[in-house]
Tab-separated table of C-alpha atoms and ligand atoms in Angstrom:
chain	number	residue	atom	x	y	z
A	1	UNK	CA	13.367	-16.035	1.477
A	2	UNK	CA	11.469	-17.945	-1.149
A	3	UNK	CA	13.599	-20.017	-3.526
A	4	UNK	CA	13.374	-19.773	-7.283
A	5	UNK	CA	11.992	-23.292	-7.377
A	6	UNK	CA	9.212	-22.376	-4.993
A	7	UNK	CA	8.548	-19.285	-7.049
A	8	UNK	CA	8.182	-21.343	-10.225
A	9	UNK	CA	5.781	-23.624	-8.406
A	10	UNK	CA	3.739	-20.827	-6.926
A	11	UNK	CA	3.422	-19.080	-10.255
A	12	UNK	CA	2.831	-22.255	-12.270
A	13	UNK	CA	5.735	-21.146	-14.505
A	14	UNK	CA	3.906	-18.010	-15.554
A	15	UNK	CA	4.449	-14.321	-15.181
A	16	UNK	CA	2.562	-13.507	-11.976
A	17	UNK	CA	1.323	-10.279	-13.497
A	18	UNK	CA	0.450	-11.055	-17.129
A	19	UNK	CA	0.585	-14.900	-17.286
A	20	UNK	CA	3.142	-14.912	-20.078
A	21	UNK	CA	5.259	-18.059	-20.075
A	22	UNK	CA	8.277	-16.526	-21.794
A	23	UNK	CA	11.472	-14.949	-20.457
A	24	UNK	CA	10.606	-15.236	-16.830
A	25	UNK	CA	12.776	-13.442	-14.313
A	26	UNK	CA	12.671	-12.863	-10.582
A	27	UNK	CA	11.889	-9.346	-9.413
A	28	UNK	CA	12.351	-8.226	-5.845
A	29	UNK	CA	9.654	-5.671	-5.199
A	30	UNK	CA	11.460	-2.368	-4.523
A	31	UNK	CA	10.798	-0.286	-1.422
A	32	UNK	CA	9.831	-3.300	0.624
A	33	UNK	CA	9.750	-3.073	4.407
A	34	UNK	CA	12.490	-4.908	6.267
A	35	UNK	CA	10.029	-7.138	8.105
A	36	UNK	CA	8.591	-8.635	4.929
A	37	UNK	CA	10.611	-11.613	3.706
A	38	UNK	CA	8.662	-12.720	0.644
A	39	UNK	CA	9.288	-9.820	-1.681
A	40	UNK	CA	10.149	-11.795	-4.813
A	41	UNK	CA	7.763	-12.277	-7.698
A	42	UNK	CA	8.198	-14.081	-10.962
A	43	UNK	CA	7.510	-11.892	-13.948
A	44	UNK	CA	8.278	-11.753	-17.676
A	45	UNK	CA	10.817	-9.460	-19.299
A	46	UNK	CA	8.023	-7.338	-20.830
A	47	UNK	CA	6.489	-6.574	-17.433
A	48	UNK	CA	9.923	-5.995	-15.895
A	49	UNK	CA	10.999	-3.590	-18.599
A	50	UNK	CA	7.852	-1.517	-18.224
A	51	UNK	CA	8.001	-1.507	-14.438
A	52	UNK	CA	11.561	-0.225	-14.540
A	53	UNK	CA	11.116	2.204	-17.404
A	54	UNK	CA	7.978	4.290	-16.881
A	55	UNK	CA	8.429	5.914	-20.316
A	56	UNK	CA	8.041	2.505	-22.006
A	57	UNK	CA	4.717	1.655	-20.404
A	58	UNK	CA	1.998	0.449	-22.736
A	59	UNK	CA	-1.199	0.852	-20.738
A	60	UNK	CA	-3.038	-1.925	-22.572
A	61	UNK	CA	-0.420	-4.485	-21.554
A	62	UNK	CA	-1.522	-3.913	-17.976
A	63	UNK	CA	-5.126	-4.922	-18.489
A	64	UNK	CA	-3.745	-8.253	-17.246
A	65	UNK	CA	-3.915	-6.721	-13.768
A	66	UNK	CA	-7.661	-7.160	-13.942
A	67	UNK	CA	-6.901	-10.802	-13.049
A	68	UNK	CA	-3.571	-10.687	-11.255
A	69	UNK	CA	-4.632	-8.006	-8.759
A	70	UNK	CA	-6.663	-10.784	-7.084
A	71	UNK	CA	-3.552	-12.857	-6.468
A	72	UNK	CA	-3.309	-14.085	-2.876
A	73	UNK	CA	0.414	-13.210	-2.879
A	74	UNK	CA	1.014	-9.838	-1.160
A	75	UNK	CA	4.084	-9.030	-3.271
A	76	UNK	CA	2.017	-9.462	-6.443
A	77	UNK	CA	-0.773	-7.313	-4.970
A	78	UNK	CA	1.776	-4.616	-4.225
A	79	UNK	CA	3.186	-4.578	-7.768
A	80	UNK	CA	-0.324	-4.637	-9.261
A	81	UNK	CA	-1.410	-1.735	-7.062
A	82	UNK	CA	1.631	0.320	-7.947
A	83	UNK	CA	1.203	-0.205	-11.698
A	84	UNK	CA	-2.505	0.632	-11.500
A	85	UNK	CA	-1.638	3.700	-9.514
A	86	UNK	CA	0.934	4.738	-12.091
A	87	UNK	CA	-1.657	4.346	-14.865
A	88	UNK	CA	-4.710	5.643	-13.074
A	89	UNK	CA	-5.051	8.635	-15.397
A	90	UNK	CA	-6.245	6.144	-18.048
A	91	UNK	CA	-9.505	5.704	-16.175
A	92	UNK	CA	-9.921	1.927	-16.071
A	93	UNK	CA	-6.933	1.411	-13.727
A	94	UNK	CA	-8.612	3.757	-11.259
A	95	UNK	CA	-11.754	1.590	-11.425
A	96	UNK	CA	-9.679	-1.474	-10.631
A	97	UNK	CA	-7.922	0.355	-7.792
A	98	UNK	CA	-11.316	1.195	-6.334
A	99	UNK	CA	-12.241	-2.493	-6.351
A	100	UNK	CA	-8.964	-3.701	-5.003
A	101	UNK	CA	-8.710	-4.708	-1.380
A	102	UNK	CA	-5.356	-4.637	0.412
A	103	UNK	CA	-4.937	-5.323	4.093
A	104	UNK	CA	-3.345	-2.520	6.073
A	105	UNK	CA	0.231	-3.795	5.919
A	106	UNK	CA	0.107	-4.559	2.226
A	107	UNK	CA	-1.399	-1.143	1.507
A	108	UNK	CA	1.401	0.585	3.386
A	109	UNK	CA	3.930	-1.541	1.478
A	110	UNK	CA	2.312	-0.675	-1.858
A	111	UNK	CA	2.385	3.012	-1.066
A	112	UNK	CA	5.977	2.927	0.150
A	113	UNK	CA	7.295	3.343	-3.377
A	114	UNK	CA	4.924	6.219	-4.066
A	115	UNK	CA	5.608	8.570	-1.180
A	116	UNK	CA	9.317	8.282	-1.698
A	117	UNK	CA	9.070	9.774	-5.186
A	118	UNK	CA	6.512	12.387	-4.391
A	119	UNK	CA	7.910	15.892	-3.998
A	120	UNK	CA	5.628	17.141	-1.274
A	121	UNK	CA	5.638	14.451	1.291
A	122	UNK	CA	2.960	14.663	3.957
A	123	UNK	CA	4.302	14.234	7.450
A	124	UNK	CA	2.016	13.563	10.404
A	125	UNK	CA	3.089	14.962	13.763
A	126	UNK	CA	1.581	14.637	17.216
A	127	UNK	CA	0.835	17.527	19.560
A	128	UNK	CA	4.516	17.707	20.484
A	129	UNK	CA	5.728	17.667	16.922
A	130	UNK	CA	6.879	14.055	17.086
A	131	UNK	CA	6.550	12.278	13.732
A	132	UNK	CA	3.774	9.668	13.588
A	133	UNK	CA	3.937	6.592	11.430
A	134	UNK	CA	1.383	3.963	10.536
A	135	UNK	CA	1.286	1.329	13.260
A	136	UNK	CA	2.314	3.690	16.048
A	137	UNK	CA	0.331	3.957	19.272
A	138	UNK	CA	-0.931	7.263	20.617
A	139	UNK	CA	-2.843	8.483	23.622
A	140	UNK	CA	-5.630	11.062	23.494
A	141	UNK	CA	-4.752	14.253	25.371
A	142	UNK	CA	-8.320	15.480	25.684
A	143	UNK	CA	-11.868	14.163	25.513
A	144	UNK	CA	-13.002	13.971	21.914
A	145	UNK	CA	-16.553	13.862	20.718
A	146	UNK	CA	-16.853	11.393	17.884
A	147	UNK	CA	-18.599	12.941	14.922
A	148	UNK	CA	-21.926	11.397	13.982
A	149	UNK	CA	-22.324	9.473	17.206
A	150	UNK	CA	-22.917	10.059	20.894
A	151	UNK	CA	-19.603	8.499	21.707
A	152	UNK	CA	-16.894	10.391	23.554
A	153	UNK	CA	-13.342	9.156	23.300
A	154	UNK	CA	-11.866	9.872	26.713
A	155	UNK	CA	-8.658	11.659	27.448
A	156	UNK	CA	-5.974	9.088	28.258
A	157	UNK	CA	-7.383	6.477	25.879
A	158	UNK	CA	-4.621	4.615	24.080
A	159	UNK	CA	-5.139	4.085	20.375
A	160	UNK	CA	-2.961	1.330	18.986
A	161	UNK	CA	-1.789	0.705	15.440
A	162	UNK	CA	-2.928	3.953	13.966
A	163	UNK	CA	-3.286	4.528	10.244
A	164	UNK	CA	-2.336	7.768	8.543
A	165	UNK	CA	-4.775	9.652	6.359
A	166	UNK	CA	-2.503	10.076	3.360
A	167	UNK	CA	-4.087	13.198	1.924
A	168	UNK	CA	-4.136	15.147	5.150
A	169	UNK	CA	-1.310	15.558	7.637
A	170	UNK	CA	-3.732	16.603	10.386
A	171	UNK	CA	-5.693	13.343	10.423
A	172	UNK	CA	-4.977	9.848	11.605
A	173	UNK	CA	-7.318	6.895	12.043
A	174	UNK	CA	-7.548	4.410	14.813
A	175	UNK	CA	-9.861	2.157	16.797
A	176	UNK	CA	-11.488	3.442	19.983
A	177	UNK	CA	-13.932	1.085	21.687
A	178	UNK	CA	-13.858	-1.125	18.642
A	179	UNK	CA	-14.883	1.718	16.355
A	180	UNK	CA	-12.624	3.113	13.653
A	181	UNK	CA	-12.530	6.900	14.040
A	182	UNK	CA	-10.645	9.815	12.538
A	183	UNK	CA	-8.588	11.749	15.047
A	184	UNK	CA	-6.920	15.141	14.682
A	185	UNK	CA	-3.190	14.889	15.305
A	186	UNK	CA	-3.233	17.970	17.582
A	187	UNK	CA	-5.059	15.922	20.200
A	188	UNK	CA	-2.746	12.946	20.452
A	189	UNK	CA	0.618	12.141	21.913
A	190	UNK	CA	2.796	9.309	20.696
A	191	UNK	CA	3.474	6.565	23.276
B	1	LIG	ZN1	4.394	-10.293	-17.603
């Protein structure tokens, strides 16, 4: 766990989201996976209040994310992504989201808060009905022709560290022969 002193140093005594130097507090990013230890960020009371009270959000305050979304700190990236996602109906936050790059783990972390609140949660299941999660490994249960190429992914091929296609419960993504492909969940078995 990062100490408050280290946090102050990392942030240069500024809110890691909006750069304000006043009323700084430590926020532990909610819905953080157990294997991530550095979940604390230093933010100002204004940011904190708006994060915790969606009805108090002033969209223009969050234009600061234009800069802070490029922070090298994953916990800051996660909070920036979540606020942009919350505000995306404004238009400009969606543009920033489109530009933002999160590595796979950070993206899953960022989305963790979202799926929990969403009413219709998409669940991916393998051919036996076993629930699939990002990072799982599966094996192909039949030969699959890869769309748009001459490649055939052979039955029995193990696909490690799959990603879930969030909009569609029938699709997962994974690497076969070094190539990222989309695979239909009916044709895989969790290993
Ligand atoms: Zn702030």
